[in-house]
XYZ file of C-alpha atoms in Angstrom:
683
model
C 49.354 110.665 85.614
C 46.697 108.064 86.392
C 47.593 105.889 89.332
C 45.596 102.998 87.862
C 48.673 101.990 85.843
C 50.978 102.010 88.837
C 52.307 98.663 90.039
C 52.379 98.502 93.834
C 53.153 94.822 94.415
C 56.894 94.708 95.292
C 57.327 91.296 93.658
C 55.805 92.561 90.403
C 57.938 95.731 90.575
C 61.129 93.723 90.959
C 60.085 91.365 88.159
C 59.470 94.324 85.821
C 62.818 95.872 86.744
C 64.545 92.552 86.101
C 62.990 92.368 82.637
C 64.070 95.954 81.921
C 67.644 95.169 82.997
C 67.569 92.100 80.736
C 65.965 93.697 77.673
C 67.619 97.147 77.653
C 71.016 95.944 76.328
C 69.321 93.655 73.797
C 67.011 96.340 72.392
C 69.647 99.102 72.386
C 72.149 96.745 70.827
C 70.056 96.643 67.644
C 70.895 100.333 67.168
C 74.454 99.849 68.460
C 73.703 101.923 71.559
C 74.714 101.133 75.167
C 72.151 99.437 77.373
C 72.457 102.290 79.886
C 70.564 104.566 77.488
C 67.709 102.061 77.363
C 67.463 102.002 81.165
C 67.400 105.803 81.343
C 64.651 105.951 78.711
C 62.698 103.192 80.464
C 62.844 105.117 83.724
C 61.598 108.286 82.024
C 58.713 106.531 80.222
C 57.557 104.267 83.058
C 58.294 106.748 85.846
C 55.859 108.896 87.854
C 56.121 111.850 85.449
C 55.013 109.838 82.383
C 53.018 106.572 82.400
C 53.302 106.223 86.171
C 53.841 102.455 86.081
C 56.749 102.697 88.529
C 56.859 105.002 91.546
C 60.161 106.552 92.585
C 59.705 105.383 96.159
C 62.217 104.756 98.925
C 63.318 101.426 97.447
C 64.337 103.049 94.154
C 66.021 105.910 95.971
C 67.900 103.454 98.206
C 69.074 101.163 95.412
C 69.813 104.149 93.182
C 72.010 105.734 95.839
C 73.785 102.429 96.380
C 74.341 102.147 92.622
C 75.833 105.622 92.449
C 78.239 104.897 95.305
C 79.036 101.546 93.687
C 80.109 103.294 90.479
C 82.500 105.548 92.387
C 83.825 102.656 94.478
C 84.494 100.283 91.587
C 86.066 103.088 89.545
C 88.648 103.644 92.287
C 89.015 99.896 92.871
C 89.932 99.216 89.230
C 92.475 102.023 88.930
C 95.902 100.740 87.983
C 97.940 102.279 90.799
C 101.127 102.014 88.736
C 99.555 104.041 85.928
C 97.995 106.460 88.419
C 101.323 107.117 90.131
C 102.969 107.554 86.761
C 100.208 109.863 85.515
C 99.624 111.940 88.648
C 100.477 115.026 86.635
C 97.935 113.998 83.976
C 95.179 113.609 86.572
C 96.056 116.933 88.153
C 96.025 118.772 84.823
C 92.710 117.281 83.725
C 91.110 117.612 87.156
C 91.926 121.315 87.393
C 90.908 122.066 83.793
C 87.625 120.160 83.986
C 86.845 122.158 87.142
C 88.120 125.610 86.142
C 86.638 125.853 82.621
C 83.032 124.854 83.501
C 83.246 126.836 86.734
C 84.353 130.105 85.115
C 82.012 129.843 82.101
C 79.134 128.736 84.341
C 79.471 131.777 86.592
C 79.290 134.102 83.574
C 76.249 132.273 82.177
C 74.459 132.232 85.530
C 75.142 135.868 86.415
C 74.860 137.688 83.109
C 72.744 135.418 80.869
C 70.262 134.031 83.377
C 70.378 136.957 85.817
C 71.112 134.974 88.998
C 72.673 136.472 92.099
C 76.390 135.789 92.578
C 75.883 133.041 95.202
C 73.326 131.318 92.951
C 75.559 131.735 89.868
C 78.571 130.255 91.691
C 76.531 127.300 92.944
C 75.073 126.779 89.450
C 78.589 126.758 88.009
C 79.621 124.069 90.496
C 76.958 121.824 88.910
C 78.825 122.033 85.596
C 82.241 121.501 87.209
C 81.393 118.172 88.854
C 80.686 114.946 87.015
C 79.901 111.278 87.633
C 81.703 108.256 86.180
C 78.443 106.855 84.855
C 80.052 105.325 81.754
C 82.963 103.768 83.624
C 81.419 100.248 83.654
C 81.489 100.396 79.829
C 85.207 101.236 79.846
C 85.797 98.384 82.271
C 83.829 95.935 80.102
C 85.806 96.976 77.008
C 89.091 96.270 78.800
C 90.430 99.848 78.640
C 90.056 100.675 82.342
C 93.835 100.641 82.821
C 94.616 102.880 79.866
C 96.383 106.112 80.829
C 93.569 108.304 79.474
C 90.900 106.418 81.448
C 93.004 106.518 84.601
C 93.490 110.259 84.072
C 89.728 110.767 83.807
C 89.116 108.750 86.963
C 91.876 110.537 88.891
C 90.622 113.920 87.704
C 87.100 113.068 88.858
C 87.974 113.084 92.534
C 89.784 116.438 92.116
C 86.946 118.257 90.368
C 84.185 116.663 92.467
C 85.982 117.507 95.705
C 86.484 121.119 94.624
C 82.849 121.363 93.477
C 81.609 119.968 96.784
C 83.819 122.435 98.678
C 82.147 125.237 96.712
C 78.787 123.784 97.727
C 79.826 123.661 101.401
C 81.055 127.272 101.390
C 78.026 128.711 99.527
C 75.524 126.763 101.626
C 77.324 127.729 104.812
C 77.394 131.426 103.877
C 73.668 131.487 103.023
C 72.793 129.681 106.256
C 75.067 131.967 108.257
C 77.459 129.175 109.324
C 80.569 130.803 107.883
C 82.727 132.475 110.498
C 86.427 133.095 110.978
C 87.036 129.427 111.795
C 84.839 127.814 109.119
C 87.710 127.149 106.696
C 89.925 125.694 109.421
C 87.160 123.347 110.600
C 86.423 122.190 107.058
C 90.070 121.518 106.202
C 90.696 119.758 109.518
C 87.639 117.505 109.276
C 88.319 116.575 105.643
C 91.992 115.941 106.374
C 91.168 113.662 109.297
C 88.505 111.862 107.241
C 90.835 111.220 104.288
C 93.694 110.128 106.563
C 91.479 107.693 108.465
C 90.284 106.022 105.254
C 93.527 105.918 103.270
C 95.707 104.956 106.241
C 93.445 103.125 108.664
C 91.178 101.171 106.309
C 93.986 99.213 104.562
C 95.292 98.062 107.950
C 91.829 96.949 109.043
C 91.155 95.184 105.729
C 94.539 93.437 105.720
C 93.917 92.147 109.237
C 90.434 90.965 108.251
C 91.558 89.107 105.119
C 94.334 87.393 107.079
C 92.408 86.371 110.166
C 88.670 86.385 109.467
C 87.894 86.297 105.748
C 87.923 82.593 104.982
C 85.108 82.473 102.429
C 83.838 84.645 99.602
C 80.584 85.697 101.263
C 82.309 86.986 104.390
C 84.834 88.975 102.384
C 82.157 90.470 100.133
C 79.949 91.547 103.048
C 82.979 93.067 104.770
C 83.745 95.152 101.673
C 80.138 96.351 101.441
C 80.118 97.273 105.126
C 83.315 99.333 105.046
C 82.492 101.072 101.749
C 79.061 102.273 102.825
C 80.346 102.963 106.318
C 82.975 105.312 104.865
C 80.352 106.927 102.636
C 77.923 107.459 105.520
C 80.555 109.327 107.573
C 81.248 111.818 104.782
C 78.659 114.374 105.908
C 80.354 114.655 109.290
C 83.548 115.596 107.430
C 81.798 118.232 105.324
C 81.798 116.154 102.139
C 79.460 113.907 100.166
C 79.093 110.075 100.194
C 80.518 109.737 96.660
C 83.867 111.026 97.963
C 83.863 108.471 100.778
C 83.049 105.624 98.384
C 85.841 106.687 96.034
C 88.371 106.939 98.878
C 87.329 103.490 100.121
C 88.020 102.109 96.658
C 91.490 103.653 96.668
C 92.173 102.245 100.132
C 91.132 98.702 99.133
C 92.690 98.848 95.668
C 95.871 96.972 96.614
C 93.998 94.319 98.601
C 91.508 93.225 95.931
C 93.356 91.973 92.826
C 91.618 92.622 89.535
C 91.637 88.922 88.598
C 90.099 87.485 91.752
C 86.780 85.943 92.834
C 86.125 88.853 95.208
C 86.522 91.443 92.437
C 84.196 89.427 90.219
C 81.537 89.359 92.961
C 81.806 93.114 93.425
C 81.525 93.851 89.697
C 78.730 91.357 89.136
C 76.549 92.675 91.948
C 76.952 96.266 90.823
C 76.385 95.711 87.123
C 73.476 93.303 87.615
C 71.470 95.148 90.288
C 72.683 98.390 91.837
C 73.830 100.367 88.777
C 70.688 99.552 86.706
C 68.497 100.702 89.620
C 70.461 103.965 89.689
C 69.923 104.509 85.962
C 66.186 103.834 86.251
C 65.882 106.218 89.205
C 67.650 109.007 87.282
C 65.329 108.532 84.299
C 62.303 108.828 86.600
C 63.263 112.397 87.527
C 62.322 113.840 84.127
C 59.097 115.911 84.033
C 58.389 117.241 80.522
C 55.283 119.167 81.682
C 57.400 121.835 83.378
C 58.856 122.974 80.047
C 55.483 123.120 78.352
C 54.179 125.570 80.932
C 57.216 127.824 81.545
C 59.386 129.239 78.729
C 61.922 130.468 81.308
C 62.471 126.870 82.434
C 63.143 125.918 78.819
C 65.711 128.709 78.452
C 67.459 127.777 81.709
C 67.536 124.111 80.675
C 68.986 124.931 77.244
C 71.650 127.148 78.808
C 72.603 124.477 81.345
C 72.792 121.649 78.805
C 74.807 123.644 76.255
C 77.175 125.016 78.904
C 78.016 121.664 80.465
C 78.553 119.897 77.121
C 80.695 122.674 75.624
C 82.836 123.251 78.715
C 83.442 119.555 79.409
C 84.345 119.053 75.743
C 86.785 121.987 75.904
C 88.366 120.623 79.090
C 88.836 117.181 77.503
C 90.232 118.645 74.273
C 92.683 121.029 75.946
C 93.833 118.325 78.378
C 94.357 115.877 75.510
C 96.442 118.431 73.600
C 98.646 119.010 76.641
C 98.955 115.323 77.512
C 99.338 113.919 73.995
C 96.200 111.779 73.779
C 94.806 110.668 70.421
C 91.265 111.351 69.205
C 89.755 108.155 70.628
C 91.318 108.764 74.043
C 90.151 112.383 74.017
C 86.580 111.351 73.238
C 86.615 108.695 75.963
C 87.856 111.270 78.480
C 84.994 113.541 77.424
C 82.485 110.700 77.706
C 83.669 109.819 81.188
C 83.570 113.441 82.388
C 80.389 114.821 80.811
C 77.813 112.762 82.739
C 76.126 114.649 85.586
C 74.446 112.870 88.475
C 75.878 112.587 91.968
C 77.329 115.951 92.979
C 74.908 117.668 90.585
C 71.888 116.244 92.398
C 73.406 117.049 95.790
C 74.137 120.673 94.881
C 70.734 121.119 93.200
C 68.814 119.827 96.206
C 70.827 121.957 98.631
C 70.437 125.029 96.406
C 66.668 124.495 96.276
C 66.408 124.008 100.050
C 68.285 127.239 100.878
C 66.320 129.277 98.324
C 68.980 129.911 95.672
C 67.305 127.688 93.036
C 63.659 127.480 91.963
C 61.654 124.742 90.202
C 62.986 125.790 86.786
C 66.597 125.176 87.826
C 65.716 121.854 89.445
C 64.022 120.572 86.294
C 66.814 122.013 84.155
C 69.303 120.051 86.238
C 67.254 116.866 85.792
C 67.151 117.285 82.013
C 70.871 118.052 82.011
C 71.492 114.861 83.976
C 69.354 112.815 81.595
C 70.904 114.208 78.388
C 74.497 113.924 79.613
C 73.797 110.409 80.877
C 72.782 109.512 77.310
C 75.759 111.243 75.653
C 78.359 109.781 78.031
C 77.822 106.035 77.461
C 77.443 106.549 73.704
C 80.813 108.294 73.481
C 82.613 105.793 75.702
C 81.070 102.833 73.863
C 81.932 104.151 70.387
C 85.442 105.453 70.989
C 86.270 102.925 73.697
C 85.854 100.181 71.099
C 88.432 101.911 68.929
C 90.828 102.044 71.856
C 90.185 98.380 72.640
C 90.817 97.402 69.001
C 94.062 99.341 69.030
C 95.181 97.623 72.241
C 94.208 94.213 70.846
C 96.268 94.796 67.707
C 99.391 95.755 69.669
C 102.188 93.210 69.059
C 103.217 90.843 71.806
C 106.708 91.305 73.277
C 109.439 89.607 71.331
C 109.642 85.929 72.196
C 106.258 85.878 73.941
C 104.226 82.684 73.667
C 100.528 81.982 74.042
C 100.254 81.593 77.792
C 99.039 78.316 79.298
C 99.244 77.783 83.054
C 99.355 74.235 84.462
C 98.672 74.096 88.211
C 99.611 70.920 90.068
C 97.194 70.254 92.941
C 97.153 67.688 95.710
C 94.894 66.498 98.505
C 95.402 68.044 101.945
C 97.185 71.032 100.413
C 96.313 74.776 100.327
C 95.226 74.611 96.692
C 93.308 77.897 96.743
C 96.558 79.783 97.251
C 98.009 78.136 94.143
C 94.881 78.942 92.164
C 95.070 82.559 93.359
C 98.645 82.698 92.076
C 97.548 81.259 88.738
C 94.814 83.890 88.387
C 97.270 86.668 89.232
C 99.709 85.461 86.571
C 97.054 84.783 83.937
C 96.719 87.246 81.056
C 92.995 87.529 80.247
C 93.722 88.928 76.795
C 95.111 85.514 75.776
C 91.747 83.944 76.544
C 93.379 80.778 77.832
C 91.992 78.511 80.514
C 93.884 77.515 83.640
C 94.705 73.802 83.722
C 94.514 72.308 87.232
C 96.067 68.843 87.286
C 96.281 65.999 89.781
C 98.693 63.093 89.287
C 97.861 59.722 90.807
C 100.735 57.279 91.221
C 100.153 53.962 89.476
C 100.640 51.514 92.342
C 98.027 48.989 91.275
C 95.159 50.349 93.402
C 94.278 53.768 92.025
C 90.474 53.835 92.345
C 90.327 55.577 95.729
C 93.124 58.004 94.811
C 91.471 58.930 91.496
C 88.215 59.615 93.323
C 90.024 61.920 95.753
C 91.841 63.658 92.882
C 88.552 64.334 91.140
C 87.172 65.940 94.292
C 90.197 68.234 94.399
C 89.712 69.176 90.745
C 85.997 69.777 91.239
C 86.753 72.175 94.067
C 89.351 73.938 91.883
C 86.943 74.336 88.958
C 84.312 75.804 91.279
C 86.797 78.240 92.789
C 88.011 79.458 89.388
C 84.471 79.809 88.092
C 83.756 82.292 90.895
C 86.193 84.646 89.143
C 84.799 83.721 85.698
C 88.132 82.128 84.796
C 87.782 79.149 82.431
C 89.452 75.933 83.517
C 90.197 72.519 82.075
C 90.816 69.908 84.817
C 93.228 67.061 84.144
C 93.867 63.779 85.928
C 96.917 61.709 85.113
C 97.878 58.227 86.283
C 101.628 57.798 86.103
C 104.560 56.140 87.809
C 105.559 59.359 89.581
C 104.526 62.966 89.982
C 107.261 64.483 87.818
C 106.529 62.200 84.863
C 102.795 62.925 84.980
C 103.318 66.702 85.139
C 105.901 66.742 82.345
C 103.770 64.641 79.999
C 100.774 66.907 80.539
C 103.000 69.962 80.121
C 104.243 68.769 76.751
C 100.759 67.804 75.550
C 99.435 71.282 76.392
C 102.620 73.166 75.567
C 102.172 74.887 78.935
C 104.334 77.958 79.496
C 104.126 77.932 83.318
C 103.786 75.151 85.865
C 102.764 76.043 89.420
C 103.104 73.692 92.343
C 103.032 73.864 96.116
C 105.872 73.449 98.548
C 105.996 69.978 100.043
C 105.269 70.345 103.746
C 105.616 66.615 104.382
C 109.217 66.316 103.282
C 112.236 68.329 104.298
C 113.098 71.294 102.143
C 116.473 69.916 100.950
C 114.869 66.652 99.937
C 112.115 68.510 98.125
C 114.321 70.890 96.268
C 117.180 68.593 95.396
C 115.472 65.259 95.145
C 114.432 63.504 91.993
C 111.155 65.473 91.666
C 112.761 68.863 91.092
C 115.679 67.438 89.163
C 113.335 65.783 86.696
C 111.095 68.814 86.329
C 113.973 71.218 85.761
C 115.476 69.106 82.986
C 112.702 70.460 80.767
C 113.785 74.048 80.084
C 110.817 75.002 77.915
C 108.599 76.201 80.750
C 108.765 78.362 83.884
C 108.368 76.513 87.172
C 107.026 78.361 90.211
C 106.957 76.751 93.654
C 104.780 78.479 96.260
C 104.942 78.133 100.011
C 101.842 80.002 101.217
C 101.443 81.373 104.691
C 98.929 84.199 104.174
C 96.424 85.220 101.465
C 98.369 86.637 98.528
C 96.115 89.689 98.278
C 97.492 90.944 101.632
C 100.978 91.307 100.118
C 102.506 94.726 100.795
C 105.710 94.328 98.815
C 107.734 91.848 96.763
C 111.302 91.125 97.833
C 112.925 89.767 94.668
C 116.259 88.013 95.150
C 118.178 87.797 91.850
C 121.525 85.964 91.497
C 124.493 87.854 90.003
C 124.588 88.030 86.189
C 121.128 86.476 85.974
C 120.381 88.862 83.095
C 122.784 86.836 80.948
C 120.595 83.749 81.286
C 118.295 83.059 78.308
C 115.197 82.842 80.525
C 115.751 86.131 82.341
C 113.129 88.083 80.379
C 110.466 85.403 80.939
C 111.119 85.286 84.674
C 111.069 89.049 85.175
C 107.854 89.425 83.163
C 106.167 86.930 85.482
C 107.397 88.764 88.567
C 106.274 92.129 87.172
C 102.864 90.686 86.283
C 102.546 89.456 89.868
C 103.685 92.814 91.254
C 101.236 94.723 89.095
C 98.265 92.508 89.897
C 98.995 92.803 93.621
C 99.729 96.555 93.297
C 102.844 95.829 95.343
C 106.235 97.470 94.864
C 109.057 95.094 93.905
C 112.365 95.602 95.731
C 115.128 93.919 93.723
C 117.922 92.497 95.894
C 121.055 91.604 93.935
C 124.863 91.989 94.289
C 126.255 95.408 93.444
C 128.354 94.232 90.502
C 126.312 94.560 87.311
C 123.167 95.528 89.230
C 122.589 98.819 87.387
C 122.747 97.070 84.009
C 120.397 94.349 85.225
C 117.909 96.789 86.759
C 117.823 98.903 83.596
C 116.892 95.815 81.611
C 114.211 94.876 84.146
C 112.633 98.320 83.860
C 112.497 98.044 80.070
C 110.429 94.847 80.133
C 106.623 94.855 80.134
C 104.365 95.122 82.036
C 105.077 98.242 84.061
C 105.252 98.001 87.829
C 106.767 99.895 90.729
C 110.358 98.708 91.155
C 113.320 99.820 93.226
C 116.875 98.492 93.535
C 118.443 97.291 96.759
C 122.088 96.289 96.363
C 124.086 93.875 98.464
C 127.861 93.668 98.666
C 128.018 89.999 97.626
C 125.573 87.209 96.851
C 126.346 85.282 100.103
C 125.398 88.463 102.001
C 121.880 88.318 100.545
C 120.261 86.513 103.485
C 121.412 89.193 105.894
C 120.190 91.945 103.584
C 116.813 90.259 103.208
C 116.513 89.914 106.968
C 117.093 93.656 107.355
C 114.628 94.560 104.617
C 111.853 92.108 105.456
C 108.623 93.535 106.835
C 105.378 91.857 107.774
C 103.329 91.228 104.621
C 106.286 90.916 102.224
C 106.281 88.190 99.574
C 109.772 86.783 99.016
C 110.502 85.728 95.435
C 113.752 83.896 94.679
C 114.970 83.626 91.096
C 116.228 80.074 91.062
C 119.058 78.849 88.839
C 118.925 75.741 86.690
C 121.877 73.423 87.016
C 124.417 74.069 84.287
C 123.401 77.708 83.866
C 125.672 80.699 84.303
C 124.235 81.628 87.682
C 124.072 78.133 89.158
C 126.150 77.497 92.268
C 125.728 75.060 95.093
C 125.183 77.996 97.478
C 122.365 79.297 95.251
C 120.717 75.877 95.266
C 120.733 75.824 99.080
C 119.372 79.354 99.382
C 115.732 78.302 99.161
C 116.195 76.056 102.204
C 117.845 78.870 104.146
C 115.094 81.360 103.297
C 112.398 78.878 104.248
C 113.970 78.429 107.676
C 114.763 82.130 108.157
C 111.246 83.358 107.273
C 108.872 80.630 108.530
C 105.793 82.911 108.438
C 106.429 84.565 105.057
C 104.948 83.709 101.686
C 107.785 82.345 99.562
C 107.981 81.740 95.808
C 110.888 80.089 94.017
C 110.889 80.797 90.284
C 112.804 78.867 87.643
C 112.370 80.813 84.417
C 111.676 79.005 81.175
C 114.241 79.371 78.441
C 112.715 80.343 75.077
C 113.474 78.269 72.033
C 114.758 80.182 69.019
C 116.198 79.205 65.679
C 118.668 82.067 65.728
C 120.227 82.440 69.169
C 120.717 85.984 70.352
C 124.183 86.843 71.469
C 124.402 88.654 74.779
C 127.439 90.742 75.529
C 128.661 91.001 79.096
C 130.203 94.463 79.315
C 131.784 93.682 82.662
C 133.730 90.624 81.577
C 134.004 91.346 77.883
C 132.739 87.867 77.014
C 130.170 86.978 74.399
C 127.568 84.371 75.288
C 124.917 82.614 73.194
């Protein structure tokens, strides 16, 4: 191609790429196609094998590699660990099928149809067995990333890619003469040590960093980039590929980066805006149509490769869906996520070419296979993912659920970011509601200076929430006292939850039993959560939930448990329920039945007064203690329960502590609750 069209000025190159990233979704959207297809086509047309406007130089290779690793990292980062643990069998079934079917069919095609030697046929088959989660950003954008089928596809990816890369290591080693009696032992030992170091050591390092060093968003983001690409760069020493290291790093950091957080938003934004589009453009640039016009054998090899990978991946998705009970839309999304070839395919193709097993025809066939599957994958996920998203959107809300509105009471000289983090963790994005930060200025005759300070606090809160793309509506109230201002705003907004910080300036008994709390708790129509922060909430390892006896007979029990389970799920932290033995099994069964799902276990105590001792035995560094408070006049209210918050605050001075007073839903027809233990009927 003539070099006269080639743009060499780096500023002009970046400007052109920026316009392509901007225009591709707009142009493709007119035909209801994903923007990823437009970027692939742009790379093929403007690349060195067509018009030659863009050269596939080191900058494109660098950013493309980063984009590929970014896809694997974010896919693991967005996995719902609760769903993954629950669907481990699903991931195993799909991972083995999507490896075995393409592998077995590919060997037959390579050996008997294309006439390759057995080593070349086995390596060719490994190209079909692996896949890349190219279309995962589409699933994430559609809000189906935490669906069981999507989680199964993501979990199966690491199984099939790891097995395919092991095949590559063995074949390459045998051709090079590196395979001896100890080759298998060395490979297993190095991979085992590599996986252990990432999954066990990285979370400890990251937790320490977020607690002690990461005080601003830039520092945390750069730390994540450093550890992810550091893990990926060490993969070759372990006998693997960088995509495996990036995926393992995502799994290791999964529990430390909540989905609804500014850090997660920075990670997603950077990948989707820069790195992933560069990867798509670089893949499109690989296509060279001239090879097929000059060699009919290359055309036959390409056709065989494309047909084999599409048919076998479709069969694997269909058979897995039949076994696992997925519907048509889920099955098609699984196929779309698993049919795209890129990362391991390129790695195996390059290695096969270098050691003499593959020729130019196979290399170009692999490039065409990558390009075609990278077009099919996003189209399938976009089309059928929308159907899944519509189905999820039409699912009914739990009985008694209200439109969520979170009111967050802020103050000067207080750790407001911790409260805002809690609000983002509790927020349900599907409701589309803003978070309402509020400051209340006492009307003492001279409010000008205080209002100015309150507005600065609100401005900081709005900026912090905007970093996570969470809408906010700041409120300032001038009232006689704090409780009155909060309650009036709560009623105006019909807020379902009110969050406020623990008063560090007053003593705990005065705070909890003074007029402020008494006045707030008289309004039973909302849930009140009081947070005493000591560490970043994202470093939470586990929730210790203290529940008073017979709390499940209170009308607000369901609301309170749903909030705790939402918090547990967002933090990917197991909830250990501590409650007296009597009636605990009945209570725990009811907790498990409520949505959303989370990891829960039951820890019984002999009596309620023995709870503090049991908590002291169970407490570990990084635990978040949550106390289900009791409203005065309720079934579970006792003077000892009211004092418990003070005791816990003194007993665990360095622990994050939340006291939750659940809102009691209003209903025109009260539901009778039967206490099977006492035989009483309560309304």
